[in-house]
Amino acid sequence: MERLQPSFYDRSVLQVAPDLLGCLVSHAGVTIRLTEVEAYDGANDPGSHAFRGRTSRNASMFGPPGTLYTYFTYGMHWCANLGCGPEGVARAVLLRAGEVVEGLDVARERRNGIGDRDLARGPARLAQALGLGRDQDGIVTTAPDAAVAVAPRAGEAGVVRTGPRVGVSGAGGDATSYPWRFWLDGESTVSVYRPAKPRRRPDG
């Protein structure tokens, strides 16, 4: 499989994110065509895991361009990102949704009882369909023998839409300042937009 090279990722996260739409992500017998992503700009972005600097959790975000960053959320789900920009600078694109184009039976087994449209419709579902988790964190996808591969799209992806990121609270969730979710218009696999739920203060 042809792979995206470091030069593809070594750019602004706002350039890389929409250019990933239509690209193919492959791992462990499943290939997904990306239909929705979100951009996170590290120290410049209050919605980013790296806004306050490097930690043991986000260390992969500081890796070479094209490094996979996986993280555990809500105590039950894994999500996957692709790092971009120069090594040592934490920027990443969250893989939000896509269409399973190879390995449909494998994805169905991993997502038992879920309809085909929803196999990778949402970041946790996408990671599960691809079999991505802790063990894949830090994989440099541009390496020729890497277990996770990202291939360029064939031709034009289609019409790209933009809007606020899903479930991001605080300043990073501001729709005017951060319309950093990108998706392909008319794709049924794009996830449903949900704003962040405001935190309730305890009584008293």
Tab-separated table of C-alpha atoms in Angstrom:
chain	number	residue	atom	x	y	z
A	1	MET	CA	0.000	0.000	0.000
A	2	GLU	CA	1.203	3.498	-0.839
A	3	ARG	CA	1.577	5.565	2.327
A	4	LEU	CA	1.271	9.242	3.064
A	5	GLN	CA	4.778	10.602	3.649
A	6	PRO	CA	6.077	12.833	6.467
A	7	SER	CA	5.895	15.894	4.194
A	8	PHE	CA	2.092	15.467	4.021
A	9	TYR	CA	1.798	15.779	7.808
A	10	ASP	CA	4.538	18.365	8.343
A	11	ARG	CA	2.175	21.279	7.753
A	12	SER	CA	-0.424	23.318	9.597
A	13	VAL	CA	-3.034	21.121	11.254
A	14	LEU	CA	-5.705	23.157	9.431
A	15	GLN	CA	-4.163	22.103	6.112
A	16	VAL	CA	-3.662	18.456	7.038
A	17	ALA	CA	-7.128	17.858	8.520
A	18	PRO	CA	-9.270	18.502	5.407
A	19	ASP	CA	-6.662	16.834	3.196
A	20	LEU	CA	-7.090	13.610	5.189
A	21	LEU	CA	-10.724	13.336	4.102
A	22	GLY	CA	-11.037	10.518	1.596
A	23	CYS	CA	-7.725	8.968	2.660
A	24	LEU	CA	-7.585	5.299	3.656
A	25	VAL	CA	-6.566	4.078	7.123
A	26	SER	CA	-5.702	0.381	7.427
A	27	HIS	CA	-4.946	-1.856	10.392
A	28	ALA	CA	-5.449	-5.497	11.301
A	29	GLY	CA	-7.566	-6.480	8.305
A	30	VAL	CA	-9.804	-3.390	8.052
A	31	THR	CA	-9.531	-0.309	5.834
A	32	ILE	CA	-11.604	2.828	6.424
A	33	ARG	CA	-12.088	5.802	4.106
A	34	LEU	CA	-12.127	8.914	6.283
A	35	THR	CA	-15.247	11.089	6.021
A	36	GLU	CA	-14.886	13.268	9.136
A	37	VAL	CA	-11.972	14.637	11.175
A	38	GLU	CA	-11.196	17.353	13.722
A	39	ALA	CA	-8.085	19.548	14.030
A	40	TYR	CA	-6.322	20.245	17.346
A	41	ASP	CA	-3.493	22.770	17.443
A	42	GLY	CA	-1.576	21.900	20.607
A	43	ALA	CA	-0.342	24.844	22.673
A	44	ASN	CA	-2.408	27.257	20.542
A	45	ASP	CA	-5.682	25.438	21.169
A	46	PRO	CA	-7.511	25.232	24.531
A	47	GLY	CA	-9.390	22.189	23.235
A	48	SER	CA	-6.200	20.188	22.668
A	49	HIS	CA	-4.810	17.545	25.026
A	50	ALA	CA	-1.425	19.262	24.621
A	51	PHE	CA	-2.590	22.790	25.465
A	52	ARG	CA	-0.807	22.688	28.824
A	53	GLY	CA	2.248	20.813	27.633
A	54	ARG	CA	3.617	17.310	27.444
A	55	THR	CA	2.375	14.503	29.693
A	56	SER	CA	2.748	10.738	29.727
A	57	ARG	CA	-0.709	10.507	28.131
A	58	ASN	CA	-0.107	12.847	25.173
A	59	ALA	CA	3.594	12.118	24.529
A	60	SER	CA	2.882	10.613	21.093
A	61	MET	CA	1.515	13.965	19.919
A	62	PHE	CA	5.097	15.279	20.076
A	63	GLY	CA	6.439	12.522	17.809
A	64	PRO	CA	7.435	12.642	14.134
A	65	PRO	CA	4.833	13.760	11.570
A	66	GLY	CA	2.322	10.966	10.995
A	67	THR	CA	2.637	9.428	14.459
A	68	LEU	CA	-0.524	7.741	15.744
A	69	TYR	CA	-1.787	9.061	19.079
A	70	THR	CA	-4.423	6.922	20.806
A	71	TYR	CA	-6.100	7.805	24.072
A	72	PHE	CA	-8.626	6.236	26.414
A	73	THR	CA	-11.768	8.223	27.186
A	74	TYR	CA	-14.837	7.880	29.417
A	75	GLY	CA	-13.257	4.810	30.975
A	76	MET	CA	-14.303	2.598	28.073
A	77	HIS	CA	-13.323	3.881	24.607
A	78	TRP	CA	-10.180	4.431	22.560
A	79	CYS	CA	-9.852	7.233	20.022
A	80	ALA	CA	-7.163	7.747	17.380
A	81	ASN	CA	-5.340	10.802	16.043
A	82	LEU	CA	-2.590	11.475	13.512
A	83	GLY	CA	0.141	13.887	14.548
A	84	CYS	CA	1.218	16.673	12.229
A	85	GLY	CA	3.682	19.528	12.143
A	86	PRO	CA	7.372	19.135	13.036
A	87	GLU	CA	8.576	16.647	15.636
A	88	GLY	CA	8.432	18.165	19.103
A	89	VAL	CA	5.352	20.270	18.316
A	90	ALA	CA	2.052	18.704	19.407
A	91	ARG	CA	-0.650	19.042	16.763
A	92	ALA	CA	-3.040	16.273	15.820
A	93	VAL	CA	-6.059	15.357	13.730
A	94	LEU	CA	-8.757	13.284	15.417
A	95	LEU	CA	-10.169	10.574	13.153
A	96	ARG	CA	-13.881	11.078	13.783
A	97	ALA	CA	-15.675	8.878	11.250
A	98	GLY	CA	-15.382	6.894	8.065
A	99	GLU	CA	-16.681	4.186	5.764
A	100	VAL	CA	-15.379	0.620	5.980
A	101	VAL	CA	-14.181	-0.196	2.456
A	102	GLU	CA	-12.194	-3.384	3.154
A	103	GLY	CA	-12.514	-6.027	5.847
A	104	LEU	CA	-16.234	-5.507	6.367
A	105	ASP	CA	-16.679	-8.913	8.014
A	106	VAL	CA	-13.831	-8.194	10.462
A	107	ALA	CA	-15.278	-4.784	11.339
A	108	ARG	CA	-18.729	-6.333	11.836
A	109	GLU	CA	-17.233	-8.865	14.236
A	110	ARG	CA	-15.500	-6.152	16.241
A	111	ARG	CA	-18.670	-4.037	16.287
A	112	ASN	CA	-21.086	-6.908	16.826
A	113	GLY	CA	-24.729	-6.065	16.101
A	114	ILE	CA	-24.025	-2.628	14.631
A	115	GLY	CA	-25.316	-1.644	11.181
A	116	ASP	CA	-22.770	-1.039	8.438
A	117	ARG	CA	-23.329	2.733	8.340
A	118	ASP	CA	-22.437	2.981	12.033
A	119	LEU	CA	-19.404	0.683	12.086
A	120	ALA	CA	-17.009	3.667	12.130
A	121	ARG	CA	-19.435	6.547	12.692
A	122	GLY	CA	-17.802	8.339	15.612
A	123	PRO	CA	-14.192	8.328	16.879
A	124	ALA	CA	-14.546	5.475	19.372
A	125	ARG	CA	-16.396	3.308	16.845
A	126	LEU	CA	-13.765	4.040	14.207
A	127	ALA	CA	-10.937	3.022	16.537
A	128	GLN	CA	-12.767	-0.165	17.531
A	129	ALA	CA	-13.500	-1.114	13.923
A	130	LEU	CA	-9.803	-0.718	13.093
A	131	GLY	CA	-8.677	-2.537	16.236
A	132	LEU	CA	-6.771	0.492	17.554
A	133	GLY	CA	-5.933	0.896	21.222
A	134	ARG	CA	-3.072	1.286	23.670
A	135	ASP	CA	-0.689	-0.971	21.755
A	136	GLN	CA	-0.895	1.213	18.637
A	137	ASP	CA	-0.113	4.473	20.434
A	138	GLY	CA	3.121	5.938	19.058
A	139	ILE	CA	3.212	4.017	15.767
A	140	VAL	CA	4.846	6.135	13.059
A	141	THR	CA	2.443	5.423	10.200
A	142	THR	CA	4.832	6.699	7.514
A	143	ALA	CA	7.326	3.886	8.202
A	144	PRO	CA	7.245	1.218	5.443
A	145	ASP	CA	6.624	-1.644	7.883
A	146	ALA	CA	4.286	0.141	10.314
A	147	ALA	CA	1.230	-1.882	11.360
A	148	VAL	CA	-1.033	1.126	10.739
A	149	ALA	CA	-0.979	2.597	7.227
A	150	VAL	CA	-2.585	5.746	5.836
A	151	ALA	CA	-2.890	5.872	2.051
A	152	PRO	CA	-3.683	8.904	-0.112
A	153	ARG	CA	-7.161	9.266	-1.516
A	154	ALA	CA	-7.880	8.468	-5.126
A	155	GLY	CA	-9.001	11.672	-6.852
A	156	GLU	CA	-11.083	14.415	-5.294
A	157	ALA	CA	-12.713	13.691	-1.946
A	158	GLY	CA	-15.854	15.755	-2.558
A	159	VAL	CA	-17.336	18.876	-0.986
A	160	VAL	CA	-15.783	19.632	2.410
A	161	ARG	CA	-17.903	21.238	5.128
A	162	THR	CA	-16.688	22.817	8.354
A	163	GLY	CA	-18.213	23.466	11.755
A	164	PRO	CA	-17.615	23.368	15.517
A	165	ARG	CA	-15.899	20.396	17.090
A	166	VAL	CA	-18.050	17.813	18.840
A	167	GLY	CA	-18.288	17.769	22.631
A	168	VAL	CA	-15.499	20.309	23.241
A	169	SER	CA	-16.241	22.527	26.225
A	170	GLY	CA	-14.827	25.866	27.289
A	171	ALA	CA	-12.971	28.233	24.976
A	172	GLY	CA	-11.991	25.416	22.613
A	173	GLY	CA	-15.652	24.761	21.903
A	174	ASP	CA	-16.295	28.251	20.563
A	175	ALA	CA	-17.848	27.713	17.141
A	176	THR	CA	-16.648	31.049	15.771
A	177	SER	CA	-13.023	30.727	16.862
A	178	TYR	CA	-12.660	26.986	16.295
A	179	PRO	CA	-14.782	25.725	13.372
A	180	TRP	CA	-12.241	22.919	13.123
A	181	ARG	CA	-14.395	19.899	12.367
A	182	PHE	CA	-14.207	18.894	8.701
A	183	TRP	CA	-16.463	16.415	6.930
A	184	LEU	CA	-17.511	15.312	3.466
A	185	ASP	CA	-20.900	16.619	2.461
A	186	GLY	CA	-23.595	14.002	1.871
A	187	GLU	CA	-21.763	11.114	3.557
A	188	SER	CA	-24.055	8.976	5.710
A	189	THR	CA	-21.137	7.859	7.898
A	190	VAL	CA	-20.494	11.348	9.294
A	191	SER	CA	-21.266	11.424	13.005
A	192	VAL	CA	-24.035	13.443	14.624
A	193	TYR	CA	-22.991	16.839	15.994
A	194	ARG	CA	-23.419	17.192	19.739
A	195	PRO	CA	-22.309	20.283	21.681
A	196	ALA	CA	-20.496	19.845	24.974
A	197	LYS	CA	-22.759	19.435	27.971
A	198	PRO	CA	-22.259	22.226	30.524
A	199	ARG	CA	-20.979	21.031	33.868
A	200	ARG	CA	-23.480	21.441	36.683
A	201	ARG	CA	-22.304	23.071	39.845
A	202	PRO	CA	-23.159	21.259	43.095
A	203	ASP	CA	-25.971	22.793	45.126
A	204	GLY	CA	-25.157	24.930	48.099
